[in-house]
Short mmCIF file of C-alpha atoms and ligand atoms in Angstrom, two decimals:
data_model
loop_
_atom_site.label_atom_id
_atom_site.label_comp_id
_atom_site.label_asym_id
_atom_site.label_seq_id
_atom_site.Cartn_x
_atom_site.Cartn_y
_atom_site.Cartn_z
CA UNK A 30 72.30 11.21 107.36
CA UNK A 31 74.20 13.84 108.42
CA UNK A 32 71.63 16.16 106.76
CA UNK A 33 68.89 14.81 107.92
CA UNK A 34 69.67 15.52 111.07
CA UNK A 35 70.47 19.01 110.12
CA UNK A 36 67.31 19.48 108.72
CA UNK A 37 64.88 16.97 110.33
CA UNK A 38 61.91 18.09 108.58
CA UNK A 39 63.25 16.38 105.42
CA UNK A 40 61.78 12.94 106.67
CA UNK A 41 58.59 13.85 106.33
CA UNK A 42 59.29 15.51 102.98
CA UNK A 43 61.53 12.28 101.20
CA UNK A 44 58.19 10.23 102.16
CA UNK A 45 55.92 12.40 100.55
CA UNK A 46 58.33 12.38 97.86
CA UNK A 47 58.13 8.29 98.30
CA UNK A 48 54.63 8.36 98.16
CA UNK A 49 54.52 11.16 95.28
CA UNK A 50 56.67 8.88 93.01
CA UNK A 51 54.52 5.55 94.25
CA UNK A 52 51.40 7.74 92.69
CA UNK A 53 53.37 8.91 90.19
CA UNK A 54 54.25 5.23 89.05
CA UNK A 55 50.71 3.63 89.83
CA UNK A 56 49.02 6.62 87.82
CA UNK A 57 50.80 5.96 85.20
CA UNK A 58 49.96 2.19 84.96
CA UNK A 59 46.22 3.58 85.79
CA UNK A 60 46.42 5.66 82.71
CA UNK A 61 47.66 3.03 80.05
CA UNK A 62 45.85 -0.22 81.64
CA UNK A 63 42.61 1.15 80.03
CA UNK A 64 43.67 1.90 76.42
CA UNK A 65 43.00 0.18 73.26
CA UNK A 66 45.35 -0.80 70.77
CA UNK A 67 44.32 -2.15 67.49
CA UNK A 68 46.77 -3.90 65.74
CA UNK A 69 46.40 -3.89 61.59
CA UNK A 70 48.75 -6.99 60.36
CA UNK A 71 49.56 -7.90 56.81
CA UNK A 72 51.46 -10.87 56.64
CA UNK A 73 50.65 -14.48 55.24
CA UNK A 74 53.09 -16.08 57.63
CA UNK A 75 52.88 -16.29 61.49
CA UNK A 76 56.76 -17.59 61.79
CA UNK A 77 57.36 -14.05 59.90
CA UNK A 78 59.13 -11.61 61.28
CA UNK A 79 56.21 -8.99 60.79
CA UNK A 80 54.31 -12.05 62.83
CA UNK A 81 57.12 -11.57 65.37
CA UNK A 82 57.07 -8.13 65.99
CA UNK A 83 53.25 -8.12 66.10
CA UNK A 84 53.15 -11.19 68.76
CA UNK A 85 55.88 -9.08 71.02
CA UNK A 86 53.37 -5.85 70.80
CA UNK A 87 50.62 -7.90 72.03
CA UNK A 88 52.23 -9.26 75.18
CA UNK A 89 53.59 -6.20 76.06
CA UNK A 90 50.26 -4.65 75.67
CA UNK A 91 48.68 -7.31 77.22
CA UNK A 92 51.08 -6.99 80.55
CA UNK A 93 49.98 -2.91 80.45
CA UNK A 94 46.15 -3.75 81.15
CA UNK A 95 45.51 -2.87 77.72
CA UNK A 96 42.96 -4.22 75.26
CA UNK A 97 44.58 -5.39 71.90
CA UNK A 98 42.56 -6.06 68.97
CA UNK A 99 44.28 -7.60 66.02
CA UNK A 100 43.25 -7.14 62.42
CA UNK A 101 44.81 -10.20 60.81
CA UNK A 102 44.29 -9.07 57.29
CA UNK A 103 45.32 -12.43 55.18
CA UNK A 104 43.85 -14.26 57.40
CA UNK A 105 40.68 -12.53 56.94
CA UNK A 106 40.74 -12.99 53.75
CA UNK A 107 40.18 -8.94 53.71
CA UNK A 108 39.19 -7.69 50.19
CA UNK A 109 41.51 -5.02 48.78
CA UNK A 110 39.64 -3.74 46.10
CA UNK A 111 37.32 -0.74 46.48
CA UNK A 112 34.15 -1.73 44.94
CA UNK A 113 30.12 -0.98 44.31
CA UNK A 114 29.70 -4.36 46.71
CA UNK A 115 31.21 -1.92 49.53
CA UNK A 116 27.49 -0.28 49.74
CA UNK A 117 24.54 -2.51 50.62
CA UNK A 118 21.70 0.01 49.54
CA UNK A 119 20.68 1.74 46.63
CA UNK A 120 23.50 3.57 45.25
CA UNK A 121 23.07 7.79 44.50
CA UNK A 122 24.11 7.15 40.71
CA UNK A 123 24.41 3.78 39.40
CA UNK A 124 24.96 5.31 35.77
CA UNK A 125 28.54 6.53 36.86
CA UNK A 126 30.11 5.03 39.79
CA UNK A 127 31.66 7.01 42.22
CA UNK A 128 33.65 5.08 44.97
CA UNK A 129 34.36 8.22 47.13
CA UNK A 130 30.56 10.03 46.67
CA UNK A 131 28.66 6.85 47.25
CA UNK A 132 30.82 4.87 50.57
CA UNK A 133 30.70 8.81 52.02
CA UNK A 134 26.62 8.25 51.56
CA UNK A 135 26.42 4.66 52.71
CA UNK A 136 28.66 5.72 55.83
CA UNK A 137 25.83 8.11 56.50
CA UNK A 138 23.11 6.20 56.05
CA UNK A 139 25.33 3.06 57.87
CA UNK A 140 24.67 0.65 54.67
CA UNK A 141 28.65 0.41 54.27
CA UNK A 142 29.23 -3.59 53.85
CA UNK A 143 29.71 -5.51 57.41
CA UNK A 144 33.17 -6.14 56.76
CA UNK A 145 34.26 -2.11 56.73
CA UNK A 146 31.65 -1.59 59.10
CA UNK A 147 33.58 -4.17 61.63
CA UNK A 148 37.07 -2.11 61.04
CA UNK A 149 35.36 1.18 61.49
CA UNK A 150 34.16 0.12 64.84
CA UNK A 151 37.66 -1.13 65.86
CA UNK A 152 39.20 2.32 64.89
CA UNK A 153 36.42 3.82 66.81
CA UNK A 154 37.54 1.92 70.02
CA UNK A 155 41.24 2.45 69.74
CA UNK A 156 43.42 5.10 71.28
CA UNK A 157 46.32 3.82 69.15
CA UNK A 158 46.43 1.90 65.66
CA UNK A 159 49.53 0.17 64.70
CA UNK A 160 50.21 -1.24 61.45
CA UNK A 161 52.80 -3.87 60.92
CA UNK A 162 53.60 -5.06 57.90
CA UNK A 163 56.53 -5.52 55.13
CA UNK A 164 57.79 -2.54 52.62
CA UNK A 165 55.96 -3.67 49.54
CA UNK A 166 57.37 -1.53 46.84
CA UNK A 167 58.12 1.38 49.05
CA UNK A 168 55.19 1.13 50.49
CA UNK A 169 51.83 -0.88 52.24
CA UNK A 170 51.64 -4.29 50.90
CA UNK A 171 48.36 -4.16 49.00
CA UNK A 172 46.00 -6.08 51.43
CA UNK A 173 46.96 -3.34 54.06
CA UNK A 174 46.44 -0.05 51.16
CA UNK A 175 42.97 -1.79 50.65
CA UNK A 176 41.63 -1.55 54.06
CA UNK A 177 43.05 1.80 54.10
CA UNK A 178 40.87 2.83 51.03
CA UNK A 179 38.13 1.28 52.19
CA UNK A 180 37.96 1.88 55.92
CA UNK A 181 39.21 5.91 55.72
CA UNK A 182 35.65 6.67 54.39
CA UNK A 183 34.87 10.04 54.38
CA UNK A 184 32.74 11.37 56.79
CA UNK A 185 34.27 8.56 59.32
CA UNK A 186 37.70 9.26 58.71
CA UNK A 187 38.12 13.25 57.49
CA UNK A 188 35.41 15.46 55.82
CA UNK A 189 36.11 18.98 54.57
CA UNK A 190 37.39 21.05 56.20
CA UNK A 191 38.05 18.27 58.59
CA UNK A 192 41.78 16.89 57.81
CA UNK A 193 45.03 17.03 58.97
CA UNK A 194 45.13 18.59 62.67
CA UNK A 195 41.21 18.35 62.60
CA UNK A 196 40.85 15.18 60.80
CA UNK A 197 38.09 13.14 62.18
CA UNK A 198 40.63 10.77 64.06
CA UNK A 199 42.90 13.37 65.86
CA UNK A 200 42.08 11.59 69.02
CA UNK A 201 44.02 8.78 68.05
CA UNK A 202 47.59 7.78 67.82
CA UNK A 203 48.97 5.99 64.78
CA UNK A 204 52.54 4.24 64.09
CA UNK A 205 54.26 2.30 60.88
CA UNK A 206 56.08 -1.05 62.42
CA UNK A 207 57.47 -2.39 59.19
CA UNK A 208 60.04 -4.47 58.47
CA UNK A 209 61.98 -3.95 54.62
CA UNK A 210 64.22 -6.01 52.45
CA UNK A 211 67.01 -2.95 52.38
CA UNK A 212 69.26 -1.93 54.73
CA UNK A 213 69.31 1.22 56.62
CA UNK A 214 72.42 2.64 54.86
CA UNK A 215 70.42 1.99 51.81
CA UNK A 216 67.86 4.02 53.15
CA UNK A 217 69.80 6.91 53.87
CA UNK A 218 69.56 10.17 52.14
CA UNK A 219 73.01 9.37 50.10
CA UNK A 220 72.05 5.51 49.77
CA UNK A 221 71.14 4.03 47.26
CA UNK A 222 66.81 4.01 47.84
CA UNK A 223 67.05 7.88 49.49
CA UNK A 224 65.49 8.27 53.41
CA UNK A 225 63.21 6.41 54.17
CA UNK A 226 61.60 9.46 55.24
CA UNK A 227 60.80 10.24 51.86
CA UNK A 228 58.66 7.12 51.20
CA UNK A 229 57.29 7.82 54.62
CA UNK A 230 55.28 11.34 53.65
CA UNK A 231 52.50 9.71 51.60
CA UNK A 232 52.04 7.13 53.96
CA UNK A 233 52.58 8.97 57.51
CA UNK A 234 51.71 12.69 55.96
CA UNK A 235 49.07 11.79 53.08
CA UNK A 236 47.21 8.73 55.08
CA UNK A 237 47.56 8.95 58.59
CA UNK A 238 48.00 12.86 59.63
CA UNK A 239 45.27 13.46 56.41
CA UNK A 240 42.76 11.56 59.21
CA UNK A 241 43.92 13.40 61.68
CA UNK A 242 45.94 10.73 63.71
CA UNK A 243 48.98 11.70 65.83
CA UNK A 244 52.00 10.26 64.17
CA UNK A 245 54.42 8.54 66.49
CA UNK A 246 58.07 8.09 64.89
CA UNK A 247 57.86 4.89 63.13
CA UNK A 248 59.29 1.93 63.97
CA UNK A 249 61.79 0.17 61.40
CA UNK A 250 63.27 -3.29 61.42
CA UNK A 251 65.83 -3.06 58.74
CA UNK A 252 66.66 -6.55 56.65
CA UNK A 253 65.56 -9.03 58.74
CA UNK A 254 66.09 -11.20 56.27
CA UNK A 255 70.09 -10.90 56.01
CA UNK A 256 71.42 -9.76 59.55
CA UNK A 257 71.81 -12.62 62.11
CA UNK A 258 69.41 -14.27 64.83
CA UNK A 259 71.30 -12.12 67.48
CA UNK A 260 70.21 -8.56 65.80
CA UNK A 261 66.72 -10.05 65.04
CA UNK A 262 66.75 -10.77 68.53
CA UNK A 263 67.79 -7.19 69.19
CA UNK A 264 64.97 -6.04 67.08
CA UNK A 265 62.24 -7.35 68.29
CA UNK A 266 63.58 -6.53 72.29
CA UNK A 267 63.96 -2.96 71.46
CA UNK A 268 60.39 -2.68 70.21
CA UNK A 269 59.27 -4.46 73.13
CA UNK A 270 61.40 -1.57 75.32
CA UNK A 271 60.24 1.22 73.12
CA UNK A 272 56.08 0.04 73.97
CA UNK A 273 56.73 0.09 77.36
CA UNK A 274 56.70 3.47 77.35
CA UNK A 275 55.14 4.73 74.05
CA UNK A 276 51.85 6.24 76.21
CA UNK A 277 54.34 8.68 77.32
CA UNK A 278 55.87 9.47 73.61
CA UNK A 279 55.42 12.92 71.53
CA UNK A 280 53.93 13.08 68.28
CA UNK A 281 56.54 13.60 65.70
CA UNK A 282 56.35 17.09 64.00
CA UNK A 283 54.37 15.57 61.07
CA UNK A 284 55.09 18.59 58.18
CA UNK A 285 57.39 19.16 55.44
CA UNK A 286 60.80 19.80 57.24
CA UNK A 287 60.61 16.17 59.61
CA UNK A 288 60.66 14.49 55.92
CA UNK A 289 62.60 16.81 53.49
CA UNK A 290 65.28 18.51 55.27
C1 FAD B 17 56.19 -7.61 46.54
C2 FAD B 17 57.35 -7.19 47.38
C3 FAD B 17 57.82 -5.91 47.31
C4 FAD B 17 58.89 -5.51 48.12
N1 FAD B 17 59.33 -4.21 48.04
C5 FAD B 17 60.34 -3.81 48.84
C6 FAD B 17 60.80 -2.46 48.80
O1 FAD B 17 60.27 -1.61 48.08
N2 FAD B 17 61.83 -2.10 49.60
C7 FAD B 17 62.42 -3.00 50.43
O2 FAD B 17 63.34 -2.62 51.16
N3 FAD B 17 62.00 -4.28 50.50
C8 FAD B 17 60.99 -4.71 49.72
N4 FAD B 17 60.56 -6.01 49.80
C9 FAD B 17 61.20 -6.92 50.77
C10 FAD B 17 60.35 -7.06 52.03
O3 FAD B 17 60.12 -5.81 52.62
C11 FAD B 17 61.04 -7.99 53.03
O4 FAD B 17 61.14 -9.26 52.42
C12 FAD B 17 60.29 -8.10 54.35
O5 FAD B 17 60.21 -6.83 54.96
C13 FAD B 17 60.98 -9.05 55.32
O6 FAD B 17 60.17 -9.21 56.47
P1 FAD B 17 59.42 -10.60 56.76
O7 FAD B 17 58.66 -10.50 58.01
O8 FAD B 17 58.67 -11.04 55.55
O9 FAD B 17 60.70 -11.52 56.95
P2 FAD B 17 60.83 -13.11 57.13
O10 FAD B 17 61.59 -13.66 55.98
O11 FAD B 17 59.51 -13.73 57.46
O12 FAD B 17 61.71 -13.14 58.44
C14 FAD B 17 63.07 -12.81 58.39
C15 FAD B 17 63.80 -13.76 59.31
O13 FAD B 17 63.39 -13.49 60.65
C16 FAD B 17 63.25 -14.72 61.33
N5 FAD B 17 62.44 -14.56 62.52
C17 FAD B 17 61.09 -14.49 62.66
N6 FAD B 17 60.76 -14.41 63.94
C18 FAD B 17 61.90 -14.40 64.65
C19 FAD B 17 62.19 -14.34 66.03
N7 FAD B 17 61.23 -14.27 66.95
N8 FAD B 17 63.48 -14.33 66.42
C20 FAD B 17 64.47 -14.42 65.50
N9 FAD B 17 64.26 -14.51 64.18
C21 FAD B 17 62.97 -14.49 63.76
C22 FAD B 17 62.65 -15.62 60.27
O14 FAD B 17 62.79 -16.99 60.61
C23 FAD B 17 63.48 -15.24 59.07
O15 FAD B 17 64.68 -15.96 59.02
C24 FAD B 17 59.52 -6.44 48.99
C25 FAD B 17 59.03 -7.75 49.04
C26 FAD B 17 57.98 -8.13 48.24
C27 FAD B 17 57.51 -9.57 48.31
ZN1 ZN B 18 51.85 15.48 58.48
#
């Protein structure tokens, strides 16, 4: 008070500091309520943990403004396998079969089957993909790696020289939400399974940042299976906390040193 009244001009200057920080705040909500999220989920059970963490995503989404579209891959029945019914037309050379050669030409000529056609159009749409799923053997459970190799067409996804920083989806954010079956001291670089940052590179480094996509640091439920209700608890609320504010979250430095050093 006291300096206030020394310097009475400040009055005027806290409230256009009020109403700086009131823009400041309803910006912000003006700048994520438009976005589009597209959720890719791979698991075969809704009372799941992966189901939890995808259900928490969507409300807090939801409460943003956003648009959420879910890619519910079991219960889509979604084909894994890469194969000649992927094109509808003719193909270039039916005599030898060439998966990567002939969805490149159907993308082109837009005679890619309806089903990749559908998931192209949602990663189109999104600003931000998420894909939550389980560690399958260090990795995507194979439902997920199949829409992977059959949605990251070339020529919709990266084309050369288009990959990595110019990949055809650098517009786009991406994160890993997965849940595994070992715990995080297991996953440390002394544990027993090495970083997890190791079996991240093909996935974050040879998928994701290949395309183009801005990788945000993944998100990691360790064990769900053997900790209590309490820390599941705790996992899902501090996903919920980080997506409140994961517009406003850096890219991790998606090269060698982030994963090897
Ligand atoms: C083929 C295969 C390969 C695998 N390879 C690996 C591997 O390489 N490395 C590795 O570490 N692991 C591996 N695993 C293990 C796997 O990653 C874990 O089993 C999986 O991540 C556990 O997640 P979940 O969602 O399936 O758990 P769930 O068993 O579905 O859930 C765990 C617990 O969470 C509870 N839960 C769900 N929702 C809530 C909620 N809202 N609040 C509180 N509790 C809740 C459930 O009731 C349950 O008790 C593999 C598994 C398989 C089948
Ligand atoms: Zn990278």
């Amino acid at each position: 008070m006291q300096f206030l009244k020394l310097f009475p001009e400040t009055h005027r200057n806290l409230d256009c500091l009020k109403a700086a920080s009131i823009y400041v705040v309803i910006s912000k909500e003006y700048a994520m309520a438009g976005k589009k999220v597209l959720i890719v989920y791979a698991h075969q059970e809704p009372k799941s943990m992966n189901g939890s963490l995808k259900n928490v995503a969507v409300d807090v989404f939801q409460k943003q403004g956003c648009s959420v579209d879910i890619s519910d891959l079991y219960s889509m029945n979604f084909i894994a396998a890469a194969t000649r019914n992927d094109i509808t037309g003719e193909l270039c050379n039916p005599q030898h079969f060439r998966y990567g050669a002939e969805t490149m030409e159907a993308f082109k000529k837009g005679v890619l089957c309806e089903e990749i056609i559908k998931e192209q159009k949602k990663v189109q749409e999104a600003d931000l993909v998420i894909f939550q799923f389980p560690l399958y053997w260090f990795s995507f459970p194979a439902i997920m790696k199949g829409w992977i190799d059959r949605v990251f067409v070339q020529g919709f996804a990266f084309d050369f020289p288009s990959i990595y920083y110019n990949g055809l989806l650098k517009e786009k954010l991406a994160i890993l939400s997965f849940t595994t079956g070992g715990t995080e001291e297991m996953f440390s670089k002394n544990g027993v399974s090495g970083d997890i940052r190791y079996l991240l590179w093909p996935m974050q480094h040879g998928i994701m940042h290949f395309c183009g996509f801005k990788v945000l640091a993944p998100q990691i439920s360790y064990a769900p299976e053997y900790t209590g209700d309490k820390e599941r608890k705790d996992m899902l609320l501090s996903w919920a906390k980080r997506l409140e504010t994961i517009w406003e979250e850096q890219p991790i430095e998606c090269t060698p040193p982030w994963y090897f050093q």
